[in-house]
PDB file of C-alpha atoms and ligand atoms in Angstrom:
ATOM      1  CA  MET A  11     -20.793  96.264 -62.242  1.00 50.00           C
ATOM      2  CA  SER A  12     -19.918  94.273 -59.302  1.00 51.00           C
ATOM      3  CA  HIS A  13     -18.713  96.370 -56.141  1.00 57.00           C
ATOM      4  CA  ALA A  14     -16.807  92.842 -54.504  1.00 58.00           C
ATOM      5  CA  LEU A  15     -13.544  94.526 -54.426  1.00 63.00           C
ATOM      6  CA  GLU A  16     -14.104  97.864 -52.301  1.00 66.00           C
ATOM      7  CA  PRO A  17     -13.750  97.804 -49.131  1.00 69.00           C
ATOM      8  CA  ALA A  18     -16.755  97.614 -47.159  1.00 74.00           C
ATOM      9  CA  LEU A  19     -17.222 100.887 -44.828  1.00 79.00           C
ATOM     10  CA  PRO A  20     -17.917 100.690 -41.311  1.00 85.00           C
ATOM     11  CA  ALA A  21     -21.523 100.970 -40.031  1.00 88.00           C
ATOM     12  CA  PRO A  22     -22.707 103.783 -38.667  1.00 93.00           C
ATOM     13  CA  GLN A  23     -23.157 104.010 -35.073  1.00 97.00           C
ATOM     14  CA  VAL A  24     -24.848 105.859 -32.056  1.00 98.00           C
ATOM     15  CA  LEU A  25     -24.828 106.226 -28.543  1.00 98.00           C
ATOM     16  CA  ILE A  26     -27.882 105.359 -26.667  1.00 98.00           C
ATOM     17  CA  SER A  27     -27.530 106.518 -23.317  1.00 98.00           C
ATOM     18  CA  GLU A  28     -30.048 105.066 -21.362  1.00 98.00           C
ATOM     19  CA  VAL A  29     -31.754 107.687 -19.189  1.00 97.00           C
ATOM     20  CA  GLY A  30     -34.529 105.775 -17.336  1.00 97.00           C
ATOM     21  CA  PRO A  31     -33.136 105.037 -14.353  1.00 97.00           C
ATOM     22  CA  ARG A  32     -32.817 109.192 -13.683  1.00 96.00           C
ATOM     23  CA  ASP A  33     -35.341 110.653 -16.039  1.00 93.00           C
ATOM     24  CA  GLY A  34     -37.723 107.515 -15.635  1.00 94.00           C
ATOM     25  CA  LEU A  35     -37.536 106.908 -12.138  1.00 95.00           C
ATOM     26  CA  GLN A  36     -38.119 110.616 -11.088  1.00 91.00           C
ATOM     27  CA  SER A  37     -41.353 111.006 -13.036  1.00 89.00           C
ATOM     28  CA  VAL A  38     -43.065 108.096 -11.375  1.00 91.00           C
ATOM     29  CA  ALA A  39     -43.909 108.771  -7.749  1.00 89.00           C
ATOM     30  CA  ALA A  40     -43.141 105.395  -6.478  1.00 92.00           C
ATOM     31  CA  THR A  41     -39.457 104.431  -5.649  1.00 95.00           C
ATOM     32  CA  MET A  42     -37.606 101.689  -6.928  1.00 97.00           C
ATOM     33  CA  PRO A  43     -35.898 100.360  -3.946  1.00 98.00           C
ATOM     34  CA  LEU A  44     -31.488 100.240  -4.208  1.00 98.00           C
ATOM     35  CA  ALA A  45     -31.520  96.218  -4.618  1.00 98.00           C
ATOM     36  CA  ALA A  46     -33.775  96.532  -7.769  1.00 98.00           C
ATOM     37  CA  LYS A  47     -32.314  99.560  -9.328  1.00 98.00           C
ATOM     38  CA  CYS A  48     -28.753  97.717  -8.979  1.00 98.00           C
ATOM     39  CA  ALA A  49     -30.300  94.553 -11.222  1.00 98.00           C
ATOM     40  CA  TRP A  50     -32.104  96.883 -13.310  1.00 98.00           C
ATOM     41  CA  ILE A  51     -28.915  98.936 -14.233  1.00 98.00           C
ATOM     42  CA  ASP A  52     -27.048  94.969 -14.465  1.00 98.00           C
ATOM     43  CA  ALA A  53     -29.876  93.912 -16.883  1.00 98.00           C
ATOM     44  CA  LEU A  54     -29.380  97.306 -19.077  1.00 98.00           C
ATOM     45  CA  ALA A  55     -25.596  97.508 -19.215  1.00 98.00           C
ATOM     46  CA  ALA A  56     -25.784  93.343 -20.429  1.00 98.00           C
ATOM     47  CA  SER A  57     -27.735  94.150 -23.245  1.00 98.00           C
ATOM     48  CA  GLY A  58     -24.721  96.249 -24.295  1.00 98.00           C
ATOM     49  CA  LEU A  59     -25.754  99.564 -23.409  1.00 98.00           C
ATOM     50  CA  SER A  60     -22.534 101.375 -22.815  1.00 98.00           C
ATOM     51  CA  GLU A  61     -24.058 104.750 -21.109  1.00 98.00           C
ATOM     52  CA  ILE A  62     -26.805 105.072 -17.787  1.00 98.00           C
ATOM     53  CA  GLU A  63     -28.120 108.274 -16.473  1.00 98.00           C
ATOM     54  CA  VAL A  64     -28.346 106.391 -13.186  1.00 98.00           C
ATOM     55  CA  GLY A  65     -29.774 108.934 -10.857  1.00 97.00           C
ATOM     56  CA  SER A  66     -29.571 112.510 -10.106  1.00 96.00           C
ATOM     57  CA  PHE A  67     -27.724 114.281  -7.127  1.00 97.00           C
ATOM     58  CA  VAL A  68     -30.364 116.505  -5.897  1.00 94.00           C
ATOM     59  CA  PRO A  69     -31.655 117.732  -2.184  1.00 91.00           C
ATOM     60  CA  THR A  70     -33.884 114.359  -1.462  1.00 91.00           C
ATOM     61  CA  ARG A  71     -36.684 116.296  -0.144  1.00 91.00           C
ATOM     62  CA  LEU A  72     -37.248 117.503  -3.504  1.00 89.00           C
ATOM     63  CA  LEU A  73     -36.611 113.912  -4.998  1.00 91.00           C
ATOM     64  CA  PRO A  74     -36.927 111.169  -2.778  1.00 93.00           C
ATOM     65  CA  GLN A  75     -36.417 108.660  -5.931  1.00 93.00           C
ATOM     66  CA  MET A  76     -33.253 109.714  -5.929  1.00 95.00           C
ATOM     67  CA  ALA A  77     -31.990 109.873  -1.999  1.00 96.00           C
ATOM     68  CA  ASP A  78     -29.631 106.677  -3.063  1.00 98.00           C
ATOM     69  CA  THR A  79     -27.723 107.878  -6.263  1.00 98.00           C
ATOM     70  CA  ALA A  80     -24.077 107.217  -4.859  1.00 98.00           C
ATOM     71  CA  GLU A  81     -24.724 104.040  -3.638  1.00 98.00           C
ATOM     72  CA  VAL A  82     -26.180 103.703  -7.285  1.00 98.00           C
ATOM     73  CA  VAL A  83     -23.218 104.797  -9.029  1.00 98.00           C
ATOM     74  CA  ARG A  84     -20.917 102.904  -6.948  1.00 98.00           C
ATOM     75  CA  HIS A  85     -22.816  99.636  -7.894  1.00 98.00           C
ATOM     76  CA  ALA A  86     -22.693 100.818 -11.608  1.00 98.00           C
ATOM     77  CA  LEU A  87     -18.775 101.334 -11.646  1.00 98.00           C
ATOM     78  CA  ARG A  88     -18.840  97.923 -11.355  1.00 98.00           C
ATOM     79  CA  HIS A  89     -19.332  97.344 -14.730  1.00 98.00           C
ATOM     80  CA  PRO A  90     -16.471  97.600 -17.253  1.00 96.00           C
ATOM     81  CA  GLY A  91     -16.524  99.915 -19.908  1.00 96.00           C
ATOM     82  CA  LEU A  92     -19.661 101.224 -18.816  1.00 98.00           C
ATOM     83  CA  THR A  93     -19.971 105.354 -18.632  1.00 98.00           C
ATOM     84  CA  VAL A  94     -21.712 106.395 -15.475  1.00 98.00           C
ATOM     85  CA  MET A  95     -23.513 109.457 -15.646  1.00 98.00           C
ATOM     86  CA  ALA A  96     -25.313 111.555 -13.258  1.00 98.00           C
ATOM     87  CA  LEU A  97     -27.845 114.581 -13.921  1.00 97.00           C
ATOM     88  CA  VAL A  98     -26.442 117.250 -11.019  1.00 97.00           C
ATOM     89  CA  PRO A  99     -28.744 120.966 -10.611  1.00 95.00           C
ATOM     90  CA  ASN A 100     -25.730 122.515  -8.933  1.00 96.00           C
ATOM     91  CA  ARG A 101     -21.743 123.012  -7.522  1.00 97.00           C
ATOM     92  CA  ARG A 102     -22.921 121.215  -4.416  1.00 97.00           C
ATOM     93  CA  GLY A 103     -24.353 118.285  -6.561  1.00 98.00           C
ATOM     94  CA  ALA A 104     -21.426 118.080  -8.520  1.00 98.00           C
ATOM     95  CA  GLU A 105     -19.554 117.786  -6.014  1.00 98.00           C
ATOM     96  CA  ALA A 106     -21.220 114.848  -4.364  1.00 98.00           C
ATOM     97  CA  ALA A 107     -21.388 112.954  -8.181  1.00 98.00           C
ATOM     98  CA  LEU A 108     -17.225 113.515  -8.371  1.00 98.00           C
ATOM     99  CA  GLU A 109     -17.147 112.357  -5.065  1.00 98.00           C
ATOM    100  CA  ALA A 110     -19.356 109.402  -5.523  1.00 98.00           C
ATOM    101  CA  GLY A 111     -16.990 108.723  -9.354  1.00 98.00           C
ATOM    102  CA  VAL A 112     -19.018 109.155 -12.058  1.00 98.00           C
ATOM    103  CA  HIS A 113     -17.583 109.742 -15.394  1.00 98.00           C
ATOM    104  CA  LYS A 114     -19.846 112.235 -17.023  1.00 98.00           C
ATOM    105  CA  LEU A 115     -21.977 114.653 -15.335  1.00 98.00           C
ATOM    106  CA  THR A 116     -25.337 116.534 -16.983  1.00 98.00           C
ATOM    107  CA  ILE A 117     -26.202 119.628 -16.257  1.00 97.00           C
ATOM    108  CA  PRO A 118     -29.539 120.609 -17.330  1.00 96.00           C
ATOM    109  CA  VAL A 119     -30.125 124.462 -18.208  1.00 97.00           C
ATOM    110  CA  SER A 120     -33.550 125.729 -19.584  1.00 95.00           C
ATOM    111  CA  ALA A 121     -33.820 127.582 -22.349  1.00 96.00           C
ATOM    112  CA  SER A 122     -36.964 129.227 -21.105  1.00 92.00           C
ATOM    113  CA  ALA A 123     -36.405 131.717 -18.461  1.00 91.00           C
ATOM    114  CA  ALA A 124     -39.963 130.970 -17.173  1.00 90.00           C
ATOM    115  CA  HIS A 125     -38.933 127.420 -16.487  1.00 90.00           C
ATOM    116  CA  SER A 126     -35.746 128.226 -15.459  1.00 91.00           C
ATOM    117  CA  MET A 127     -36.671 130.323 -12.178  1.00 89.00           C
ATOM    118  CA  ALA A 128     -39.615 127.697 -11.610  1.00 87.00           C
ATOM    119  CA  ASN A 129     -37.515 124.397 -11.977  1.00 83.00           C
ATOM    120  CA  VAL A 130     -33.949 125.863  -9.776  1.00 85.00           C
ATOM    121  CA  ARG A 131     -34.994 129.424  -9.126  1.00 90.00           C
ATOM    122  CA  LYS A 132     -31.960 130.667 -11.219  1.00 93.00           C
ATOM    123  CA  THR A 133     -32.035 132.918 -14.559  1.00 94.00           C
ATOM    124  CA  ARG A 134     -30.026 131.493 -17.286  1.00 95.00           C
ATOM    125  CA  GLU A 135     -26.914 133.361 -16.783  1.00 96.00           C
ATOM    126  CA  GLU A 136     -26.551 132.213 -13.429  1.00 96.00           C
ATOM    127  CA  MET A 137     -26.819 128.823 -14.614  1.00 97.00           C
ATOM    128  CA  VAL A 138     -24.300 129.755 -17.372  1.00 98.00           C
ATOM    129  CA  GLN A 139     -22.076 130.656 -14.113  1.00 98.00           C
ATOM    130  CA  GLU A 140     -23.093 127.447 -12.646  1.00 98.00           C
ATOM    131  CA  VAL A 141     -21.976 125.646 -15.319  1.00 98.00           C
ATOM    132  CA  ARG A 142     -18.794 127.225 -15.218  1.00 98.00           C
ATOM    133  CA  ALA A 143     -18.077 126.722 -11.561  1.00 98.00           C
ATOM    134  CA  ILE A 144     -18.663 123.195 -12.431  1.00 98.00           C
ATOM    135  CA  VAL A 145     -16.115 122.662 -15.113  1.00 98.00           C
ATOM    136  CA  ALA A 146     -13.791 124.225 -12.521  1.00 98.00           C
ATOM    137  CA  LEU A 147     -14.374 121.924  -9.822  1.00 98.00           C
ATOM    138  CA  ARG A 148     -14.572 119.284 -12.280  1.00 98.00           C
ATOM    139  CA  ASP A 149     -10.545 120.353 -13.440  1.00 98.00           C
ATOM    140  CA  GLN A 150      -9.601 120.531 -10.291  1.00 98.00           C
ATOM    141  CA  ARG A 151     -10.904 117.246  -8.795  1.00 97.00           C
ATOM    142  CA  ALA A 152     -11.344 115.030 -11.458  1.00 98.00           C
ATOM    143  CA  PRO A 153     -10.024 115.979 -15.247  1.00 98.00           C
ATOM    144  CA  ASP A 154     -11.189 112.957 -16.672  1.00 98.00           C
ATOM    145  CA  VAL A 155     -14.971 113.458 -16.321  1.00 98.00           C
ATOM    146  CA  ARG A 156     -16.873 114.810 -18.915  1.00 98.00           C
ATOM    147  CA  VAL A 157     -19.368 117.959 -18.152  1.00 98.00           C
ATOM    148  CA  GLU A 158     -22.325 117.660 -20.522  1.00 98.00           C
ATOM    149  CA  ALA A 159     -24.734 120.833 -20.563  1.00 98.00           C
ATOM    150  CA  GLY A 160     -28.686 119.715 -21.336  1.00 97.00           C
ATOM    151  CA  VAL A 161     -30.656 122.599 -23.176  1.00 97.00           C
ATOM    152  CA  SER A 162     -34.062 122.075 -21.646  1.00 95.00           C
ATOM    153  CA  THR A 163     -37.101 123.126 -22.955  1.00 94.00           C
ATOM    154  CA  ALA A 164     -35.716 123.982 -25.992  1.00 97.00           C
ATOM    155  CA  PHE A 165     -38.415 123.228 -28.314  1.00 96.00           C
ATOM    156  CA  GLY A 166     -40.967 124.547 -26.004  1.00 94.00           C
ATOM    157  CA  CYS A 167     -41.978 125.339 -22.782  1.00 90.00           C
ATOM    158  CA  THR A 168     -45.473 124.358 -20.482  1.00 87.00           C
ATOM    159  CA  LEU A 169     -44.959 127.497 -19.078  1.00 88.00           C
ATOM    160  CA  GLN A 170     -44.096 130.182 -21.466  1.00 87.00           C
ATOM    161  CA  GLY A 171     -45.189 128.171 -25.028  1.00 91.00           C
ATOM    162  CA  GLY A 172     -42.767 129.101 -27.619  1.00 93.00           C
ATOM    163  CA  VAL A 173     -38.975 129.311 -26.970  1.00 94.00           C
ATOM    164  CA  PRO A 174     -37.214 131.746 -29.380  1.00 96.00           C
ATOM    165  CA  GLU A 175     -34.806 129.518 -31.421  1.00 97.00           C
ATOM    166  CA  ASP A 176     -32.036 132.513 -31.027  1.00 98.00           C
ATOM    167  CA  GLU A 177     -32.096 132.188 -27.756  1.00 97.00           C
ATOM    168  CA  VAL A 178     -31.524 128.525 -27.627  1.00 98.00           C
ATOM    169  CA  VAL A 179     -28.487 129.139 -29.833  1.00 98.00           C
ATOM    170  CA  ALA A 180     -27.086 132.095 -27.688  1.00 98.00           C
ATOM    171  CA  LEU A 181     -27.346 129.621 -24.975  1.00 98.00           C
ATOM    172  CA  ALA A 182     -25.775 126.753 -26.527  1.00 98.00           C
ATOM    173  CA  VAL A 183     -23.045 129.055 -27.152  1.00 98.00           C
ATOM    174  CA  ALA A 184     -22.918 130.319 -23.894  1.00 98.00           C
ATOM    175  CA  LEU A 185     -22.937 126.795 -22.014  1.00 98.00           C
ATOM    176  CA  ALA A 186     -20.045 125.605 -24.340  1.00 98.00           C
ATOM    177  CA  GLU A 187     -17.917 128.913 -23.839  1.00 98.00           C
ATOM    178  CA  ALA A 188     -18.326 128.173 -20.032  1.00 98.00           C
ATOM    179  CA  GLY A 189     -16.547 125.045 -20.527  1.00 98.00           C
ATOM    180  CA  ALA A 190     -19.179 121.971 -21.113  1.00 98.00           C
ATOM    181  CA  ASP A 191     -17.551 119.391 -23.387  1.00 98.00           C
ATOM    182  CA  ASP A 192     -21.164 118.623 -25.328  1.00 98.00           C
ATOM    183  CA  VAL A 193     -24.352 120.662 -25.181  1.00 98.00           C
ATOM    184  CA  GLY A 194     -27.617 118.716 -26.284  1.00 98.00           C
ATOM    185  CA  LEU A 195     -30.714 119.921 -26.813  1.00 98.00           C
ATOM    186  CA  SER A 196     -33.693 118.591 -24.658  1.00 96.00           C
ATOM    187  CA  ASP A 197     -37.413 117.856 -25.469  1.00 95.00           C
ATOM    188  CA  THR A 198     -38.340 118.495 -21.765  1.00 91.00           C
ATOM    189  CA  THR A 199     -42.114 118.705 -22.623  1.00 88.00           C
ATOM    190  CA  GLY A 200     -42.470 116.918 -25.646  1.00 92.00           C
ATOM    191  CA  MET A 201     -43.433 119.645 -28.142  1.00 94.00           C
ATOM    192  CA  ALA A 202     -41.069 119.138 -30.361  1.00 97.00           C
ATOM    193  CA  ASN A 203     -41.620 118.577 -33.830  1.00 98.00           C
ATOM    194  CA  PRO A 204     -38.774 117.073 -36.727  1.00 98.00           C
ATOM    195  CA  ALA A 205     -38.507 119.973 -38.924  1.00 98.00           C
ATOM    196  CA  GLN A 206     -37.771 122.281 -35.626  1.00 98.00           C
ATOM    197  CA  VAL A 207     -35.432 119.455 -34.675  1.00 98.00           C
ATOM    198  CA  ARG A 208     -33.708 119.630 -38.221  1.00 98.00           C
ATOM    199  CA  ARG A 209     -33.374 123.452 -38.069  1.00 98.00           C
ATOM    200  CA  LEU A 210     -32.386 123.841 -34.354  1.00 98.00           C
ATOM    201  CA  PHE A 211     -29.128 121.402 -33.985  1.00 98.00           C
ATOM    202  CA  GLN A 212     -28.286 123.023 -37.596  1.00 98.00           C
ATOM    203  CA  ARG A 213     -27.816 126.057 -36.352  1.00 98.00           C
ATOM    204  CA  CYS A 214     -26.227 124.838 -33.226  1.00 98.00           C
ATOM    205  CA  PHE A 215     -23.452 122.378 -35.459  1.00 98.00           C
ATOM    206  CA  ALA A 216     -22.865 125.699 -36.690  1.00 98.00           C
ATOM    207  CA  ALA A 217     -22.158 127.639 -33.755  1.00 98.00           C
ATOM    208  CA  ILE A 218     -20.502 124.691 -31.479  1.00 98.00           C
ATOM    209  CA  GLY A 219     -19.596 122.931 -33.844  1.00 98.00           C
ATOM    210  CA  SER A 220     -18.539 119.268 -32.286  1.00 98.00           C
ATOM    211  CA  LYS A 221     -19.573 120.224 -29.011  1.00 98.00           C
ATOM    212  CA  THR A 222     -23.062 119.449 -30.260  1.00 98.00           C
ATOM    213  CA  GLY A 223     -24.410 117.058 -28.118  1.00 98.00           C
ATOM    214  CA  ALA A 224     -27.422 114.755 -27.587  1.00 98.00           C
ATOM    215  CA  ALA A 225     -30.960 114.926 -28.927  1.00 98.00           C
ATOM    216  CA  HIS A 226     -33.284 114.195 -25.609  1.00 97.00           C
ATOM    217  CA  MET A 227     -36.446 113.301 -26.745  1.00 97.00           C
ATOM    218  CA  HIS A 228     -39.619 112.514 -25.167  1.00 95.00           C
ATOM    219  CA  ASN A 229     -42.801 110.819 -26.806  1.00 93.00           C
ATOM    220  CA  THR A 230     -45.621 113.054 -25.311  1.00 91.00           C
ATOM    221  CA  ARG A 231     -47.272 113.398 -28.564  1.00 92.00           C
ATOM    222  CA  GLY A 232     -45.968 110.241 -30.542  1.00 93.00           C
ATOM    223  CA  LEU A 233     -43.249 112.189 -32.368  1.00 96.00           C
ATOM    224  CA  GLY A 234     -40.003 110.955 -30.196  1.00 97.00           C
ATOM    225  CA  LEU A 235     -38.428 108.652 -32.587  1.00 98.00           C
ATOM    226  CA  ALA A 236     -39.407 110.765 -35.761  1.00 98.00           C
ATOM    227  CA  ASN A 237     -37.411 113.991 -33.551  1.00 98.00           C
ATOM    228  CA  CYS A 238     -34.763 111.193 -33.258  1.00 98.00           C
ATOM    229  CA  LEU A 239     -34.224 110.314 -36.661  1.00 98.00           C
ATOM    230  CA  ALA A 240     -34.669 113.926 -37.619  1.00 98.00           C
ATOM    231  CA  ALA A 241     -31.653 115.017 -35.567  1.00 98.00           C
ATOM    232  CA  TYR A 242     -29.962 111.510 -36.566  1.00 98.00           C
ATOM    233  CA  ASP A 243     -30.362 112.989 -40.313  1.00 98.00           C
ATOM    234  CA  VAL A 244     -28.422 116.392 -39.450  1.00 98.00           C
ATOM    235  CA  GLY A 245     -25.576 114.648 -37.557  1.00 98.00           C
ATOM    236  CA  VAL A 246     -26.363 113.928 -34.061  1.00 98.00           C
ATOM    237  CA  ARG A 247     -24.867 110.767 -32.924  1.00 98.00           C
ATOM    238  CA  THR A 248     -26.093 110.829 -29.162  1.00 98.00           C
ATOM    239  CA  PHE A 249     -29.251 109.705 -27.965  1.00 98.00           C
ATOM    240  CA  ASP A 250     -30.815 109.725 -24.884  1.00 98.00           C
ATOM    241  CA  SER A 251     -34.039 107.215 -24.234  1.00 98.00           C
ATOM    242  CA  SER A 252     -35.881 105.111 -21.535  1.00 97.00           C
ATOM    243  CA  GLN A 253     -36.126 101.821 -21.237  1.00 98.00           C
ATOM    244  CA  GLY A 254     -40.322 100.814 -21.687  1.00 96.00           C
ATOM    245  CA  GLY A 255     -40.357 104.897 -21.844  1.00 94.00           C
ATOM    246  CA  LEU A 256     -40.607 104.739 -18.496  1.00 92.00           C
ATOM    247  CA  GLY A 257     -42.691 108.064 -16.634  1.00 78.00           C
ATOM    248  CA  GLY A 258     -44.876 108.102 -19.388  1.00 70.00           C
ATOM    249  CA  CYS A 259     -47.789 105.769 -21.236  1.00 61.00           C
ATOM    250  CA  PRO A 260     -49.883 106.323 -24.260  1.00 59.00           C
ATOM    251  CA  TYR A 261     -52.393 104.622 -22.686  1.00 60.00           C
ATOM    252  CA  ALA A 262     -52.346 107.190 -19.408  1.00 58.00           C
ATOM    253  CA  PRO A 263     -53.117 110.914 -19.833  1.00 58.00           C
ATOM    254  CA  GLY A 264     -50.295 112.651 -19.800  1.00 60.00           C
ATOM    255  CA  ALA A 265     -47.951 111.037 -20.695  1.00 58.00           C
ATOM    256  CA  SER A 266     -44.485 112.533 -21.115  1.00 78.00           C
ATOM    257  CA  GLY A 267     -41.632 110.067 -21.022  1.00 89.00           C
ATOM    258  CA  ASN A 268     -39.038 109.781 -22.877  1.00 94.00           C
ATOM    259  CA  VAL A 269     -38.466 108.072 -26.565  1.00 96.00           C
ATOM    260  CA  VAL A 270     -38.638 104.226 -26.279  1.00 97.00           C
ATOM    261  CA  THR A 271     -35.152 103.029 -26.116  1.00 98.00           C
ATOM    262  CA  GLU A 272     -36.434  99.510 -27.519  1.00 98.00           C
ATOM    263  CA  ASP A 273     -38.121 101.142 -30.254  1.00 98.00           C
ATOM    264  CA  LEU A 274     -35.283 103.539 -31.010  1.00 98.00           C
ATOM    265  CA  VAL A 275     -32.544 100.623 -31.203  1.00 98.00           C
ATOM    266  CA  PHE A 276     -34.920  98.770 -33.064  1.00 98.00           C
ATOM    267  CA  MET A 277     -35.112 101.856 -35.516  1.00 98.00           C
ATOM    268  CA  PHE A 278     -31.195 102.147 -35.572  1.00 98.00           C
ATOM    269  CA  GLU A 279     -30.338  98.747 -36.158  1.00 97.00           C
ATOM    270  CA  ALA A 280     -33.188  98.241 -38.739  1.00 97.00           C
ATOM    271  CA  MET A 281     -31.629 101.263 -40.951  1.00 96.00           C
ATOM    272  CA  GLY A 282     -27.944  99.241 -40.487  1.00 95.00           C
ATOM    273  CA  VAL A 283     -26.678 101.966 -37.981  1.00 97.00           C
ATOM    274  CA  ARG A 284     -25.311 100.069 -35.003  1.00 97.00           C
ATOM    275  CA  THR A 285     -25.922 100.847 -31.579  1.00 98.00           C
ATOM    276  CA  GLY A 286     -23.830  97.934 -29.539  1.00 97.00           C
ATOM    277  CA  VAL A 287     -27.336  96.809 -27.631  1.00 98.00           C
ATOM    278  CA  ASP A 288     -28.290  93.283 -28.187  1.00 97.00           C
ATOM    279  CA  LEU A 289     -32.535  93.413 -28.442  1.00 98.00           C
ATOM    280  CA  ALA A 290     -33.131  90.427 -27.250  1.00 97.00           C
ATOM    281  CA  ARG A 291     -31.340  91.464 -23.919  1.00 98.00           C
ATOM    282  CA  LEU A 292     -32.583  94.390 -23.963  1.00 98.00           C
ATOM    283  CA  PHE A 293     -35.895  93.186 -23.997  1.00 98.00           C
ATOM    284  CA  ALA A 294     -35.188  90.990 -20.870  1.00 98.00           C
ATOM    285  CA  ALA A 295     -34.120  94.086 -18.985  1.00 98.00           C
ATOM    286  CA  ARG A 296     -37.798  94.768 -18.856  1.00 98.00           C
ATOM    287  CA  GLU A 297     -38.651  92.180 -16.192  1.00 98.00           C
ATOM    288  CA  ALA A 298     -35.988  93.455 -14.080  1.00 98.00           C
ATOM    289  CA  LEU A 299     -37.831  96.828 -14.421  1.00 98.00           C
ATOM    290  CA  ARG A 300     -41.107  95.430 -14.189  1.00 97.00           C
ATOM    291  CA  ALA A 301     -39.807  93.834 -11.003  1.00 98.00           C
ATOM    292  CA  GLY A 302     -38.860  96.991  -8.958  1.00 98.00           C
ATOM    293  CA  LEU A 303     -41.630  99.081  -9.927  1.00 96.00           C
ATOM    294  CA  PRO A 304     -44.744  96.478  -9.892  1.00 95.00           C
ATOM    295  CA  GLY A 305     -47.850  97.814 -11.326  1.00 91.00           C
ATOM    296  CA  GLU A 306     -46.137 100.620 -13.065  1.00 91.00           C
ATOM    297  CA  PRO A 307     -47.516 101.024 -16.766  1.00 89.00           C
ATOM    298  CA  ILE A 308     -44.330 100.789 -19.262  1.00 92.00           C
ATOM    299  CA  TYR A 309     -44.662 100.250 -23.144  1.00 92.00           C
ATOM    300  CA  GLY A 310     -42.916  99.767 -26.305  1.00 95.00           C
ATOM    301  CA  MET A 311     -43.926  98.830 -29.663  1.00 95.00           C
ATOM    302  CA  THR A 312     -41.318  96.859 -30.545  1.00 97.00           C
ATOM    303  CA  PRO A 313     -41.087  94.493 -27.725  1.00 96.00           C
ATOM    304  CA  GLU A 314     -44.920  93.843 -27.797  1.00 95.00           C
ATOM    305  CA  ALA A 315     -45.063  93.552 -31.443  1.00 96.00           C
ATOM    306  CA  GLY A 316     -41.952  91.192 -31.470  1.00 95.00           C
ATOM    307  CA  LEU A 317     -38.896  91.030 -33.712  1.00 95.00           C
ATOM    308  CA  PRO A 318     -39.769  91.338 -37.706  1.00 95.00           C
ATOM    309  CA  LYS A 319     -39.472  87.554 -39.224  1.00 93.00           C
ATOM    310  CA  GLY A 320     -35.999  87.191 -40.290  1.00 91.00           C
ATOM    311  CA  PHE A 321     -34.987  90.145 -38.432  1.00 93.00           C
ATOM    312  CA  ALA A 322     -31.336  89.506 -37.398  1.00 87.00           C
ATOM    313  CA  GLN A 323     -28.467  91.696 -35.935  1.00 84.00           C
ATOM    314  CA  GLU A 324     -25.548  91.555 -37.569  1.00 69.00           C
ATOM    315  CA  THR A 325     -23.675  92.723 -34.516  1.00 54.00           C
ATOM    316  CA  ALA A 326     -23.933  93.305 -30.457  1.00 46.00           C
ATOM    317  CA  HIS A 327     -22.051  94.832 -27.748  1.00 47.00           C
ATOM    318  CA  GLY A 328     -19.845  96.227 -30.828  1.00 42.00           C
TER     319      GLY A 328
HETATM  320 ZN1   ZN B 468     -36.164 114.171 -20.074  1.00 59.62          ZN
END
């Protein structure tokens, strides 16, 4: 029995959204200088990553690491084909981000009532209104810009503990109705497990269909990759991750960084799922990160172990 004449199915694909320059850099005490941020983003883009969250538009007094985000955006826009993304907590941040020329905005909205008040001093309902206002602003000023809402603390909260799944789903529905193009689920504090990830994303797909967005997993308890795979298995195709797991380190107490981009790309490529990312170039980009943040711990099992003997990537920059 031969399958030789059957047309080859196109390889499955995922979008890896690199969030290190935002989520990673805002989690470390040191501030990476502007030139180093630009060099790191250049190296990340050269690896084939097609979406990078380059910073956030937040008050400088709260996050001095992000003070130069507008300049970082303008630099990143030089890369043709790169989706330049920024986080904005409110309408004012969105105005600055649109002014700088981003392609995509992401707005964090806490599923945990306690986290929402502590983080942005707004209720969840007020944040849904903020998303609605940002969508209106986008429609008026930059209709091509995509607006993503990221449901943070969707899998648990360090302040209130468990977050009821019904509340997470209801919030995702409210955000989709408010006009968000995509609604992702974020394990902000690294409390998720694969069964929970599978269940909650399935409920999201049932409730808001194709508006279901990225899985944003943290590796706090070592389950980042398992959680990404669980999300992939139920249909998620966009994954946030951070080079070197920046912002957290398995050898340091209180590790809380994102899932490691290098390990995530390796997992998918080894499975035959295309990421468009060249692993050798991605490993090389770690040097730009190290140069910009000397002494900051970064990790990643795959870059430390090396690629397995005989491992060959079929395509890069796909
Ligand atoms: Zn995060």
